[in-house]
PDB file of C-alpha atoms in Angstrom:
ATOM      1  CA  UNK A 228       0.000   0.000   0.000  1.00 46.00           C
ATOM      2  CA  UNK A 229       1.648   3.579  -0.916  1.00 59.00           C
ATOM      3  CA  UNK A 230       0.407   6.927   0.435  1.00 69.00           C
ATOM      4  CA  UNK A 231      -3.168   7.385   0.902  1.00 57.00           C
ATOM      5  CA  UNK A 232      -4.187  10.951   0.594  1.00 57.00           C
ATOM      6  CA  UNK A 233      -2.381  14.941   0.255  1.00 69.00           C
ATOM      7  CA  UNK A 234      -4.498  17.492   2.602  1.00 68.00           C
ATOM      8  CA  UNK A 235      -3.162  21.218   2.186  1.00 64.00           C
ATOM      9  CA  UNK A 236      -4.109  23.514   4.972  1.00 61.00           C
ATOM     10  CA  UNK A 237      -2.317  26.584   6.294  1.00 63.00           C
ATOM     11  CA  UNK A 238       0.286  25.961   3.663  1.00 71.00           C
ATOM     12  CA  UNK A 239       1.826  22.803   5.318  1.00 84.00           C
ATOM     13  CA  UNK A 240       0.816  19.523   3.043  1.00 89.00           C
ATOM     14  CA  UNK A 241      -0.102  16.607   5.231  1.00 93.00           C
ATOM     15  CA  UNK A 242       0.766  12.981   3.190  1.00 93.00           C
ATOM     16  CA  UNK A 243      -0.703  10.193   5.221  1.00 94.00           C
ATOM     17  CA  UNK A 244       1.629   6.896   4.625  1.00 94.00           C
ATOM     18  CA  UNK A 245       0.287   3.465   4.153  1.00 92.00           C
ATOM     19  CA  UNK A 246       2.814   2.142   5.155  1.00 93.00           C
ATOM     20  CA  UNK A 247       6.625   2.987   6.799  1.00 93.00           C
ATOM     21  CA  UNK A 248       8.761   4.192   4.109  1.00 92.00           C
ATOM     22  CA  UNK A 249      11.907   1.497   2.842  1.00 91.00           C
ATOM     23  CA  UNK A 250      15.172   2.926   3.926  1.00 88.00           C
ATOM     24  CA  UNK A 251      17.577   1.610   1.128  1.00 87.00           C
ATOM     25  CA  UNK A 252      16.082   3.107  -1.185  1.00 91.00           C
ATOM     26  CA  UNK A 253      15.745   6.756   0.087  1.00 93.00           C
ATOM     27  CA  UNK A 254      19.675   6.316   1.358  1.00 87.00           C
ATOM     28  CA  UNK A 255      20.245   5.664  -2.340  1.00 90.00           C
ATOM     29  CA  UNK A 256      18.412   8.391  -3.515  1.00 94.00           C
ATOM     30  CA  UNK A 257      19.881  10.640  -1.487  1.00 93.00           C
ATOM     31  CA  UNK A 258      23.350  10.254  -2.045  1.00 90.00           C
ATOM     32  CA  UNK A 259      22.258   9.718  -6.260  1.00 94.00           C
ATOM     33  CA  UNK A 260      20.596  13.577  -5.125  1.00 96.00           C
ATOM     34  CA  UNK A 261      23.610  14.939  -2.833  1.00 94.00           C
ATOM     35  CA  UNK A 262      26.357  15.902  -5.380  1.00 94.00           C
ATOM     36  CA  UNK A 263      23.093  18.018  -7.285  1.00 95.00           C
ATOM     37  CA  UNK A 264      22.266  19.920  -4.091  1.00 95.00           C
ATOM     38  CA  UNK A 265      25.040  22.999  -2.908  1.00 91.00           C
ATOM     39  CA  UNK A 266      24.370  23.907   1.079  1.00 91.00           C
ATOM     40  CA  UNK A 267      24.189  27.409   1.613  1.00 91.00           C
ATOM     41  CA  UNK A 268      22.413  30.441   3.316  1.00 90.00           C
ATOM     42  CA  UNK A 269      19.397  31.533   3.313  1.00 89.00           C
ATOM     43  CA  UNK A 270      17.737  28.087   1.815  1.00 91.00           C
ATOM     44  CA  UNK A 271      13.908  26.818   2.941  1.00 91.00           C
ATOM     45  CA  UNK A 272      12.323  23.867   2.801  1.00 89.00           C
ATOM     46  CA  UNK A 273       9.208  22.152   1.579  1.00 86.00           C
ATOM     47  CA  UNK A 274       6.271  22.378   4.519  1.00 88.00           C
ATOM     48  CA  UNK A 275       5.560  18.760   4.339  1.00 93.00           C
ATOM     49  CA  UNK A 276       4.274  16.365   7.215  1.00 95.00           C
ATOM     50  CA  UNK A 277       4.143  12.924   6.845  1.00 97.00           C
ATOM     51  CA  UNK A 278       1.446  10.674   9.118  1.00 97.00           C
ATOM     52  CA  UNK A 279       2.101   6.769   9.610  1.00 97.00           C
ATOM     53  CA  UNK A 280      -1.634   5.907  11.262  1.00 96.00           C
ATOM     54  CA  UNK A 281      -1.835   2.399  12.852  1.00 96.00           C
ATOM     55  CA  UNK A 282       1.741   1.753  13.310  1.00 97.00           C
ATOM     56  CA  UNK A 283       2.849  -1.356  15.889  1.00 97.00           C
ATOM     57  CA  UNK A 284       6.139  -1.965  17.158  1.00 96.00           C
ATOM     58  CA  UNK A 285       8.089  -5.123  15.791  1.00 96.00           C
ATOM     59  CA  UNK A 286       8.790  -6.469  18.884  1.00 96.00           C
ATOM     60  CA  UNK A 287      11.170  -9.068  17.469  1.00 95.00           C
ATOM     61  CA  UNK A 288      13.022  -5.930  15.873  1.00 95.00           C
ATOM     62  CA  UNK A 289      12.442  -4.024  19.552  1.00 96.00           C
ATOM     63  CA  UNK A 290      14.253  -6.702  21.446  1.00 96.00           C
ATOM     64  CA  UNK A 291      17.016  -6.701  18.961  1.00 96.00           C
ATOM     65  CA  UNK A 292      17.360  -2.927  19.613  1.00 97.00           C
ATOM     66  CA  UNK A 293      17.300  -3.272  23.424  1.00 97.00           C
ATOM     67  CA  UNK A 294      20.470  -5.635  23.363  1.00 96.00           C
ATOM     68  CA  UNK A 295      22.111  -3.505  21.136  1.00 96.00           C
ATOM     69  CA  UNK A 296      21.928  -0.685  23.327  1.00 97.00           C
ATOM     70  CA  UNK A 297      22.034  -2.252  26.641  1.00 96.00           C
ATOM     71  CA  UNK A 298      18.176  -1.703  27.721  1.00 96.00           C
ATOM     72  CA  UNK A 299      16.307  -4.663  29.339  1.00 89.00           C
ATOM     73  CA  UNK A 300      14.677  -7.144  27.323  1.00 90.00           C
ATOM     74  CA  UNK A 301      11.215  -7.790  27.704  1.00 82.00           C
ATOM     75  CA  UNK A 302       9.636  -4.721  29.391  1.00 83.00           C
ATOM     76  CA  UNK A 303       6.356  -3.683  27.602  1.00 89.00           C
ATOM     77  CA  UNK A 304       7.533  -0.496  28.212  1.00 94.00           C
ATOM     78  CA  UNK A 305       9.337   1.212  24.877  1.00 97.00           C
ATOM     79  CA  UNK A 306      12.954   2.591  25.789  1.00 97.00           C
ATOM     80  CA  UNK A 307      12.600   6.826  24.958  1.00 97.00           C
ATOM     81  CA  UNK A 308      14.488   6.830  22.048  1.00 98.00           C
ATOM     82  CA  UNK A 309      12.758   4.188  20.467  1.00 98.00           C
ATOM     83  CA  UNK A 310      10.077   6.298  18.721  1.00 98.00           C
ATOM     84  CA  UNK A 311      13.072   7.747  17.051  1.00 97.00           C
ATOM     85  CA  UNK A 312      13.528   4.424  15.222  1.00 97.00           C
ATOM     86  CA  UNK A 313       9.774   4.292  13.492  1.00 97.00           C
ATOM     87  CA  UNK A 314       9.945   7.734  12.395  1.00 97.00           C
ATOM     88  CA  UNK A 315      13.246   7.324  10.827  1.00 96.00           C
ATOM     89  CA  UNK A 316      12.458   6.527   7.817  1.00 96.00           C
ATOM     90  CA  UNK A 317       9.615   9.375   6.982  1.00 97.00           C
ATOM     91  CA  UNK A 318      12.401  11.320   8.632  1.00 97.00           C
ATOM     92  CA  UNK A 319      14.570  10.263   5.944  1.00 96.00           C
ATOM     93  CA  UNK A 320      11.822  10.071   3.014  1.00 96.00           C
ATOM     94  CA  UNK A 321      11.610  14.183   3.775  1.00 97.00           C
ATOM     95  CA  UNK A 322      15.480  14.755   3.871  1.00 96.00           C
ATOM     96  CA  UNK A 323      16.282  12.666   0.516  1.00 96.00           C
ATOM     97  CA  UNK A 324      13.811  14.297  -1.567  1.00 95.00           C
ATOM     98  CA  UNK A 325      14.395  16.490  -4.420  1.00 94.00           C
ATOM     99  CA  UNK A 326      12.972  19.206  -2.519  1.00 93.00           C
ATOM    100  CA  UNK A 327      14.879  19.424   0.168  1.00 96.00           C
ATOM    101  CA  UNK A 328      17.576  21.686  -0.283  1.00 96.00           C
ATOM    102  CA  UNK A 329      20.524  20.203   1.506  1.00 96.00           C
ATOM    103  CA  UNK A 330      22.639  17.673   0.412  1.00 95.00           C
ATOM    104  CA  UNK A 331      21.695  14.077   2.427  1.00 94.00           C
ATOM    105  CA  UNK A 332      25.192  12.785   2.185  1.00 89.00           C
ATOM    106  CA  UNK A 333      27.338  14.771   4.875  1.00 87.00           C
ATOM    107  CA  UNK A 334      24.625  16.060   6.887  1.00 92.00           C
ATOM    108  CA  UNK A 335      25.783  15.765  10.766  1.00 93.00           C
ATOM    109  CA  UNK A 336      22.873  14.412  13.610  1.00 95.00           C
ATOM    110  CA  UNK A 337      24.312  17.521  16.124  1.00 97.00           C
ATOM    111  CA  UNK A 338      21.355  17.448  19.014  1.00 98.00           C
ATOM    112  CA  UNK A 339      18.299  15.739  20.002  1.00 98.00           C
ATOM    113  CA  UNK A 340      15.230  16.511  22.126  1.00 98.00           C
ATOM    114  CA  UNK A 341      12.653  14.276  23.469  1.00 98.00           C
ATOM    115  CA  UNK A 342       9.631  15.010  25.750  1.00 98.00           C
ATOM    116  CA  UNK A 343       7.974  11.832  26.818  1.00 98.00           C
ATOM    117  CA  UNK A 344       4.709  12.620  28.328  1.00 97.00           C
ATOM    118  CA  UNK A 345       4.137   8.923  29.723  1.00 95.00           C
ATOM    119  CA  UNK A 346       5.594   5.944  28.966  1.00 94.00           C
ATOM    120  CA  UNK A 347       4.940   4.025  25.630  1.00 97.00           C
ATOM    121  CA  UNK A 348       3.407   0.142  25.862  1.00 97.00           C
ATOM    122  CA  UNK A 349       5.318  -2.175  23.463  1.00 96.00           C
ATOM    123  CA  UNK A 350       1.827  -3.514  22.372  1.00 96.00           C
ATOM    124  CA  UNK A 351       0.174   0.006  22.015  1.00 96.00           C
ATOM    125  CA  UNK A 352      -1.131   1.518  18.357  1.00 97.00           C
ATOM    126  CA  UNK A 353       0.101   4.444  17.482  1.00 98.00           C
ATOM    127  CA  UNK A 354       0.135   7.238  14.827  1.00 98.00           C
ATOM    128  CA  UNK A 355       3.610   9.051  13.911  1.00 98.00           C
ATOM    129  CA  UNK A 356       3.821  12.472  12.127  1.00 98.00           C
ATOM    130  CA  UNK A 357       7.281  13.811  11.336  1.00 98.00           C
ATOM    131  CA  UNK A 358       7.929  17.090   9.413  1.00 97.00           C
ATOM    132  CA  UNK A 359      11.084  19.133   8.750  1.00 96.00           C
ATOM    133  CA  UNK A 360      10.250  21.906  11.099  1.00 94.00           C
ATOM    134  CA  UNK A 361      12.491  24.802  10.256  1.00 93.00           C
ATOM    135  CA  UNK A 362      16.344  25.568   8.093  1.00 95.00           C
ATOM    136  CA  UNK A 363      17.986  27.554  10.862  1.00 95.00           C
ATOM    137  CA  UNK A 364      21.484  29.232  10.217  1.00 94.00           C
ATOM    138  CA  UNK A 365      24.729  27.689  12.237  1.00 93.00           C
ATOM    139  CA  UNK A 366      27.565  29.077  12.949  1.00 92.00           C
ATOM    140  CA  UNK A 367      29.602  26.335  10.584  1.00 92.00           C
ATOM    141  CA  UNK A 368      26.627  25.766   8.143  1.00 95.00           C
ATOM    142  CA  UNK A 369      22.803  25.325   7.928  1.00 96.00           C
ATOM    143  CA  UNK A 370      20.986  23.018  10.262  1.00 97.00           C
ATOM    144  CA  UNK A 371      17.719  21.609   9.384  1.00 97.00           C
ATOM    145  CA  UNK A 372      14.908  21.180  12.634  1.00 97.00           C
ATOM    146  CA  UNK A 373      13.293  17.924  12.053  1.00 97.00           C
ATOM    147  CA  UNK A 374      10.072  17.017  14.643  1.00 98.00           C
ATOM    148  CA  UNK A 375       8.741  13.609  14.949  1.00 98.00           C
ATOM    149  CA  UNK A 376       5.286  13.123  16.978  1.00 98.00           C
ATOM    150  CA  UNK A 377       3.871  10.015  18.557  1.00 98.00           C
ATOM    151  CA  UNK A 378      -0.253   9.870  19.296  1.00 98.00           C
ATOM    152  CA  UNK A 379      -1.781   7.390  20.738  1.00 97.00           C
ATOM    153  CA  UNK A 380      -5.508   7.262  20.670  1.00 96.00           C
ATOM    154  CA  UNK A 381      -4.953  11.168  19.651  1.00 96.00           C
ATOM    155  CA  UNK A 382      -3.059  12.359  22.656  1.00 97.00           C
ATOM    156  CA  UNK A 383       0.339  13.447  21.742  1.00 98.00           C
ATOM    157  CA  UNK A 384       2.453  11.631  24.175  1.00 98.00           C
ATOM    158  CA  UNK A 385       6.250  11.406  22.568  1.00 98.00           C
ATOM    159  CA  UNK A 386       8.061  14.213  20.758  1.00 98.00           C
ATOM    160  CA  UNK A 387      11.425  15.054  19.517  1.00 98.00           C
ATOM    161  CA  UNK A 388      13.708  18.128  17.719  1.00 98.00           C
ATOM    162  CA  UNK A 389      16.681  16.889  16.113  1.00 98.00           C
ATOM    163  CA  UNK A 390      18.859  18.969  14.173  1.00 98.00           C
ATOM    164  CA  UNK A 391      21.122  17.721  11.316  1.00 97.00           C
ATOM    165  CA  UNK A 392      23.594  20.398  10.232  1.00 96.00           C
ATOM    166  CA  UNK A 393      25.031  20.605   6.701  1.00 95.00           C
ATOM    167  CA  UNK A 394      28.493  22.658   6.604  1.00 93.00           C
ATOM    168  CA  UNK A 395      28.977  25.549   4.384  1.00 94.00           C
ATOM    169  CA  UNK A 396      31.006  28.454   4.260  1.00 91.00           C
ATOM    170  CA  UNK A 397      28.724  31.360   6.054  1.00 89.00           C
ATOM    171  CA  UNK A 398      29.244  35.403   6.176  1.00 80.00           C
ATOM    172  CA  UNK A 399      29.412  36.118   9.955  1.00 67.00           C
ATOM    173  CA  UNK A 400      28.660  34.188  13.180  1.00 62.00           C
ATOM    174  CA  UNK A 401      24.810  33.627  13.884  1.00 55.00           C
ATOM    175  CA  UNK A 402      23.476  35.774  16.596  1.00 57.00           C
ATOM    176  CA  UNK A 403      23.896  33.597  20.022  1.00 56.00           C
ATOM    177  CA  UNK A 404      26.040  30.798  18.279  1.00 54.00           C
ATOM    178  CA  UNK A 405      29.094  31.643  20.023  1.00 58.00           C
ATOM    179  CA  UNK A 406      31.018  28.701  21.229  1.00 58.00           C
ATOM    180  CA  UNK A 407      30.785  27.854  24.745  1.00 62.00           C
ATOM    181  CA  UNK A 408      33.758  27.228  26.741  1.00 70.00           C
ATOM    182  CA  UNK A 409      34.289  23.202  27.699  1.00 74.00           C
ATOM    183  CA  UNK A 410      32.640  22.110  31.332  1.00 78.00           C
ATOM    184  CA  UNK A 411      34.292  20.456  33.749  1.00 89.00           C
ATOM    185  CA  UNK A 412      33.886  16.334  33.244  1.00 94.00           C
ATOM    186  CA  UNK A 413      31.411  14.700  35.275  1.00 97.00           C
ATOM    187  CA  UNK A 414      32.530  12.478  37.969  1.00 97.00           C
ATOM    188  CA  UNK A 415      33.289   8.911  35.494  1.00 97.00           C
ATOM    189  CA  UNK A 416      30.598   6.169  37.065  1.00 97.00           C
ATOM    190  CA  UNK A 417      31.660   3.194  34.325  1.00 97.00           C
ATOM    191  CA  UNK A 418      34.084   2.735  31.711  1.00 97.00           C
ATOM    192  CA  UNK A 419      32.536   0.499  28.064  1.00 97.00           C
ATOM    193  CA  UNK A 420      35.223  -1.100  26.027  1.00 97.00           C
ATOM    194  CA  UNK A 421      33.072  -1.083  21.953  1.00 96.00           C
ATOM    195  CA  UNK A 422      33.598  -3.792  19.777  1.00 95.00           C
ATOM    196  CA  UNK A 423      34.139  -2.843  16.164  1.00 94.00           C
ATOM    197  CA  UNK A 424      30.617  -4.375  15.551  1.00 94.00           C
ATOM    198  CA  UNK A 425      28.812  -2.151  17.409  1.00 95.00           C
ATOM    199  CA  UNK A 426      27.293   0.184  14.206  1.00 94.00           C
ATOM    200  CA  UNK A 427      26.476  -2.917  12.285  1.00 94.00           C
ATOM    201  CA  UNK A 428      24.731  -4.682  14.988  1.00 94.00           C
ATOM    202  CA  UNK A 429      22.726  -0.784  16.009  1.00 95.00           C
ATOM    203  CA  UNK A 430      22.138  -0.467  12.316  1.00 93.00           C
ATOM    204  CA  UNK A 431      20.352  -4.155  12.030  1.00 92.00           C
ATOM    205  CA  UNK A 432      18.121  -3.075  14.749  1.00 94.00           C
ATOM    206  CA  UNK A 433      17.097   0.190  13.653  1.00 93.00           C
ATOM    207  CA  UNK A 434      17.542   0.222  10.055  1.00 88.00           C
ATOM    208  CA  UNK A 435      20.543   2.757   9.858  1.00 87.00           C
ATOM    209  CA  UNK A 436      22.488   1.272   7.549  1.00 85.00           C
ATOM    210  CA  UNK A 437      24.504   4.777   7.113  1.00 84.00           C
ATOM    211  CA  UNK A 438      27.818   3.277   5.626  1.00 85.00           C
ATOM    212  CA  UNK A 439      30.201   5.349   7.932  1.00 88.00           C
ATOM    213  CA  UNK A 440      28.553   2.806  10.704  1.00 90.00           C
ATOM    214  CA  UNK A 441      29.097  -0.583   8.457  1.00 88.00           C
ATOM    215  CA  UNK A 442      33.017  -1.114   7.722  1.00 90.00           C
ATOM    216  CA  UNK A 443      35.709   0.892   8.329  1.00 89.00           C
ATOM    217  CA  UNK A 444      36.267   0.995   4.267  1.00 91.00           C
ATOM    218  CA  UNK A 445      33.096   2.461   3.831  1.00 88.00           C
ATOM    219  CA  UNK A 446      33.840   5.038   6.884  1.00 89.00           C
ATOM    220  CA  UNK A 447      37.048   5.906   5.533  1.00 90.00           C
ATOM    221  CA  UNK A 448      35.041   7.065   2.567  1.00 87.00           C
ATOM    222  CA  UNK A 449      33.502  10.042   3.921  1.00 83.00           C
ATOM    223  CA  UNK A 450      36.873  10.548   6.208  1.00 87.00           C
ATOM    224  CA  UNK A 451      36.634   8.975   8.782  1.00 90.00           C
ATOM    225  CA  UNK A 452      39.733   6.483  10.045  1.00 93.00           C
ATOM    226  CA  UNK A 453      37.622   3.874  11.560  1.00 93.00           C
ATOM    227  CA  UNK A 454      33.607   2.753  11.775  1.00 94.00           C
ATOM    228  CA  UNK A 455      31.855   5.487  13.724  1.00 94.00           C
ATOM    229  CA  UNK A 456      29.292   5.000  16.172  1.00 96.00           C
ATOM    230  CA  UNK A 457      25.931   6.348  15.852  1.00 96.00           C
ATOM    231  CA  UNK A 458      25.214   9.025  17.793  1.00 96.00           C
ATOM    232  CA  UNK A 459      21.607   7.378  18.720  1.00 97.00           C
ATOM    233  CA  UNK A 460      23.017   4.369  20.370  1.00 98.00           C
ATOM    234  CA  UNK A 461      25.655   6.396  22.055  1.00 98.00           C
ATOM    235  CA  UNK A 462      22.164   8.384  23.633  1.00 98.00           C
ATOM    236  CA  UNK A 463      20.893   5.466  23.829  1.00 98.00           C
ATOM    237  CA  UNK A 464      23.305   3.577  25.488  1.00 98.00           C
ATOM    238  CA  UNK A 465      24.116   6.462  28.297  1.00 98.00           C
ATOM    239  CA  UNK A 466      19.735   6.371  28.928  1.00 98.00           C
ATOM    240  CA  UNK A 467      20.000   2.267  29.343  1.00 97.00           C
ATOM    241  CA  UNK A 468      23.179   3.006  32.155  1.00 97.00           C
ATOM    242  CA  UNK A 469      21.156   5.758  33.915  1.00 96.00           C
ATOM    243  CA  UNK A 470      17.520   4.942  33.860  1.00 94.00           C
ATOM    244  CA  UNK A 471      15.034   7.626  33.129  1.00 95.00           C
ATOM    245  CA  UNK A 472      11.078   8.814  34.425  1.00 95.00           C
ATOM    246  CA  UNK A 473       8.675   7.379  32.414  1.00 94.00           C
ATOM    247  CA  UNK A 474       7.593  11.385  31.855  1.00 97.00           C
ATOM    248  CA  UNK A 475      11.002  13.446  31.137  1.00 97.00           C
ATOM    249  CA  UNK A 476      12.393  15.929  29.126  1.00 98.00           C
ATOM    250  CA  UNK A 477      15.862  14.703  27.405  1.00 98.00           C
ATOM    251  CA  UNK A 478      18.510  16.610  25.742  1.00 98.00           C
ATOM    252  CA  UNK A 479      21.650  15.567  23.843  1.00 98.00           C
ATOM    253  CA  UNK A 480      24.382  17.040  22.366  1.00 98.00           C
ATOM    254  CA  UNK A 481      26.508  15.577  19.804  1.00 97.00           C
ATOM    255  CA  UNK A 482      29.827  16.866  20.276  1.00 96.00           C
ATOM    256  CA  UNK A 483      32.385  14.281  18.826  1.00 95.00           C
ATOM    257  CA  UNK A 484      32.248  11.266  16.575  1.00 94.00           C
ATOM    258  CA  UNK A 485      32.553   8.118  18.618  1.00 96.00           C
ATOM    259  CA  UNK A 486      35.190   5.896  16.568  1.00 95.00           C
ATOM    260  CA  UNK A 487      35.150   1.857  16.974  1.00 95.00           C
ATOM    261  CA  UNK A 488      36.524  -0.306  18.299  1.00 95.00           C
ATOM    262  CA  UNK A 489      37.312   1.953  21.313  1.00 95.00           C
ATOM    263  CA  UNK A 490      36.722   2.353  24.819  1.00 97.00           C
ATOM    264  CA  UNK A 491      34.590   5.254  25.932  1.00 97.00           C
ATOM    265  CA  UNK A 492      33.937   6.590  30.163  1.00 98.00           C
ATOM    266  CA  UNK A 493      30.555   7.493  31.005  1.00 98.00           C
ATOM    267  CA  UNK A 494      29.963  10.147  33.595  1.00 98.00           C
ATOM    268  CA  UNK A 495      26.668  11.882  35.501  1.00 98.00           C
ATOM    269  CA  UNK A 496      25.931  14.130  37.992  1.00 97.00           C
ATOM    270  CA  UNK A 497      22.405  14.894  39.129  1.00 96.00           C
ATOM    271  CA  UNK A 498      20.218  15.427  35.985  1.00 97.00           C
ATOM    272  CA  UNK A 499      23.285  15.910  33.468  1.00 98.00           C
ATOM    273  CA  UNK A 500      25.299  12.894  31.946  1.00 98.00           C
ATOM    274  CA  UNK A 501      28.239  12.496  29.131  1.00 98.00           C
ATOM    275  CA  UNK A 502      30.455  10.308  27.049  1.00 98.00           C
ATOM    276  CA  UNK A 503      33.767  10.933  26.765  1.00 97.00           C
ATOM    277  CA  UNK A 504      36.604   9.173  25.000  1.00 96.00           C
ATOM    278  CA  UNK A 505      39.094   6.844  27.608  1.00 92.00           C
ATOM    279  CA  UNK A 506      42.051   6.722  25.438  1.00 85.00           C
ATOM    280  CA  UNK A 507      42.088  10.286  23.492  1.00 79.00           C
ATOM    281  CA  UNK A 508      42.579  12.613  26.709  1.00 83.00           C
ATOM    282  CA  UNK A 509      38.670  12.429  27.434  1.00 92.00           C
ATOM    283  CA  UNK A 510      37.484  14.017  24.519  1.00 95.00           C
ATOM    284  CA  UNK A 511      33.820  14.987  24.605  1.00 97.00           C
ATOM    285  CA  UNK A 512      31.601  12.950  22.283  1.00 97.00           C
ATOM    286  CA  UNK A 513      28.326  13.707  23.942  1.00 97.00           C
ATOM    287  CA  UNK A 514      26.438  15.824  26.408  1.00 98.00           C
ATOM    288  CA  UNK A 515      22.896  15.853  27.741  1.00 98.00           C
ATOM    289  CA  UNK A 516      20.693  15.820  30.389  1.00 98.00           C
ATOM    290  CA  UNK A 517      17.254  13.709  31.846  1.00 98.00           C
ATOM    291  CA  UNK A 518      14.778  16.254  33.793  1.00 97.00           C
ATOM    292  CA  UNK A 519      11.392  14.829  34.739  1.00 95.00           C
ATOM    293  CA  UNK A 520       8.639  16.099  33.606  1.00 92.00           C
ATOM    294  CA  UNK A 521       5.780  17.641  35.784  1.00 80.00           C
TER     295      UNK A 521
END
């Protein structure tokens, strides 16, 4: 079944899905599309949201994701960054299309926000809408806002911002971009060694096959030395070690690519939490921070 109806209202189009969109397919498109498309100021996008109505989580698929990540297995209660997974791929349907101005290949995951509003059954029906929200200027680029909303029965109950940035060579620095000095590292609570495996076994669970997370051929590709973590499982990962309310607000910064094998502390204090690198002089590879939500 392909999509089932275009609604235009308020001069956003709303596509409802029949069914969630194949990944391969849009990855290839996208990077056929990327060497056509030339990042720069001042671009917008297409106001497009797509719906996925009646959606049910794979729970095979779900428990595959859990040991990849380090969550429980079992618990009919979704991890937070799960609903991430199903909208990936209307997420990715948006960001490969012809209309989309930025180039899909080379576009950086910098930050993600979720609100959870209660927590998510791993038997429940739901309805996912994702839309590319806003183009905002960066201080190294363009980043592009992209929101993903979970319903069930009609009550919004899981949403999230992330931004993907594309780099470009920009005019001056964005009002309120400038770069914030380091913090002090958390106190370290444990220490992961991460076998070279751990993109390809993430990317079998979610569906990210992004090649920089496959073989360290393919990674070397787009410059990187070695396979690169994603920078879901690395949120992922640090939620599964710390535990979080079943209604929070979460916030992560991606700071630094995580390169594998390698061996990674992870630190928290109170509400705030991090990954740094164990054998580079702790280098920051991610910040964020869990705040229940009243």
């Amino acid at each position: 079944m392909g999509d089932l109806v275009d609604v235009v209202s308020s001069g956003i189009r709303t596509r409802a899905l029949g069914r969630s969109p194949s990944l391969w397919p849009l990855l290839a498109r996208g990077a056929v599309l990327s060497p056509f498309k030339r990042p720069r100021a001042g671009v917008t996008a297409a106001r497009t949201r797509l719906v996925l109505p009646g959606v049910r989580v794979d729970l095979g698929r779900l428990a595959a994701y859990e040991r990849a990540c380090g969550f429980g297995v079992g618990a009919d209660e979704l991890p937070p960054t799960y609903p991430h997974v199903l909208g990936f791929p209307a997420a990715m349907r948006l960001m490969s299309a012809r209309t989309f101005p930025l180039p899909l290949l080379g576009l950086v995951h910098t930050s993600v926000g979720i609100t959870q509003r209660k927590a998510l059954t791993a038997t429940g029906e739901y309805e996912l809408a994702v839309c590319v929200d806003d183009l905002i200027p960066h201080r190294r680029g363009t980043e592009a806002v992209v929101v993903t909303e979970v319903r069930a029965a009609g009550e919004l109950v899981w949403e999230s911002r992330s931004t993907y940035l594309a780099r470009h060579a920009v005019a001056g620095r964005p009002p309120g971009q400038a770069a914030a000095a380091e913090p002090e590292p958390l106190p370290v609570l444990a220490e992961w060694q991460l076998a070279e495996d751990v993109g390809r076994r993430y990317g079998a669970a979610s569906g990210d096959r992004n090649p920089i997370h496959l073989h360290p051929l393919t990674a070397r590709m787009f410059g990187f030395p070695r396979t690169v973590a994603h920078g879901m499982w690395t949120v992922a990962r640090c939620l599964a070690e710390r535990g979080t309310p079943q209604a929070a607000r979460i916030r992560a910064e991606f700071k630094a690519p995580v390169l594998l094998p390698g061996r990674v502390s992870y630190g928290a204090r109170s509400s705030r939490f991090e990954l740094r690198g164990a054998d580079d002089g702790g280098r920051l590879h991610l910040r964020g921070e869990v705040l229940p939500l009243a």
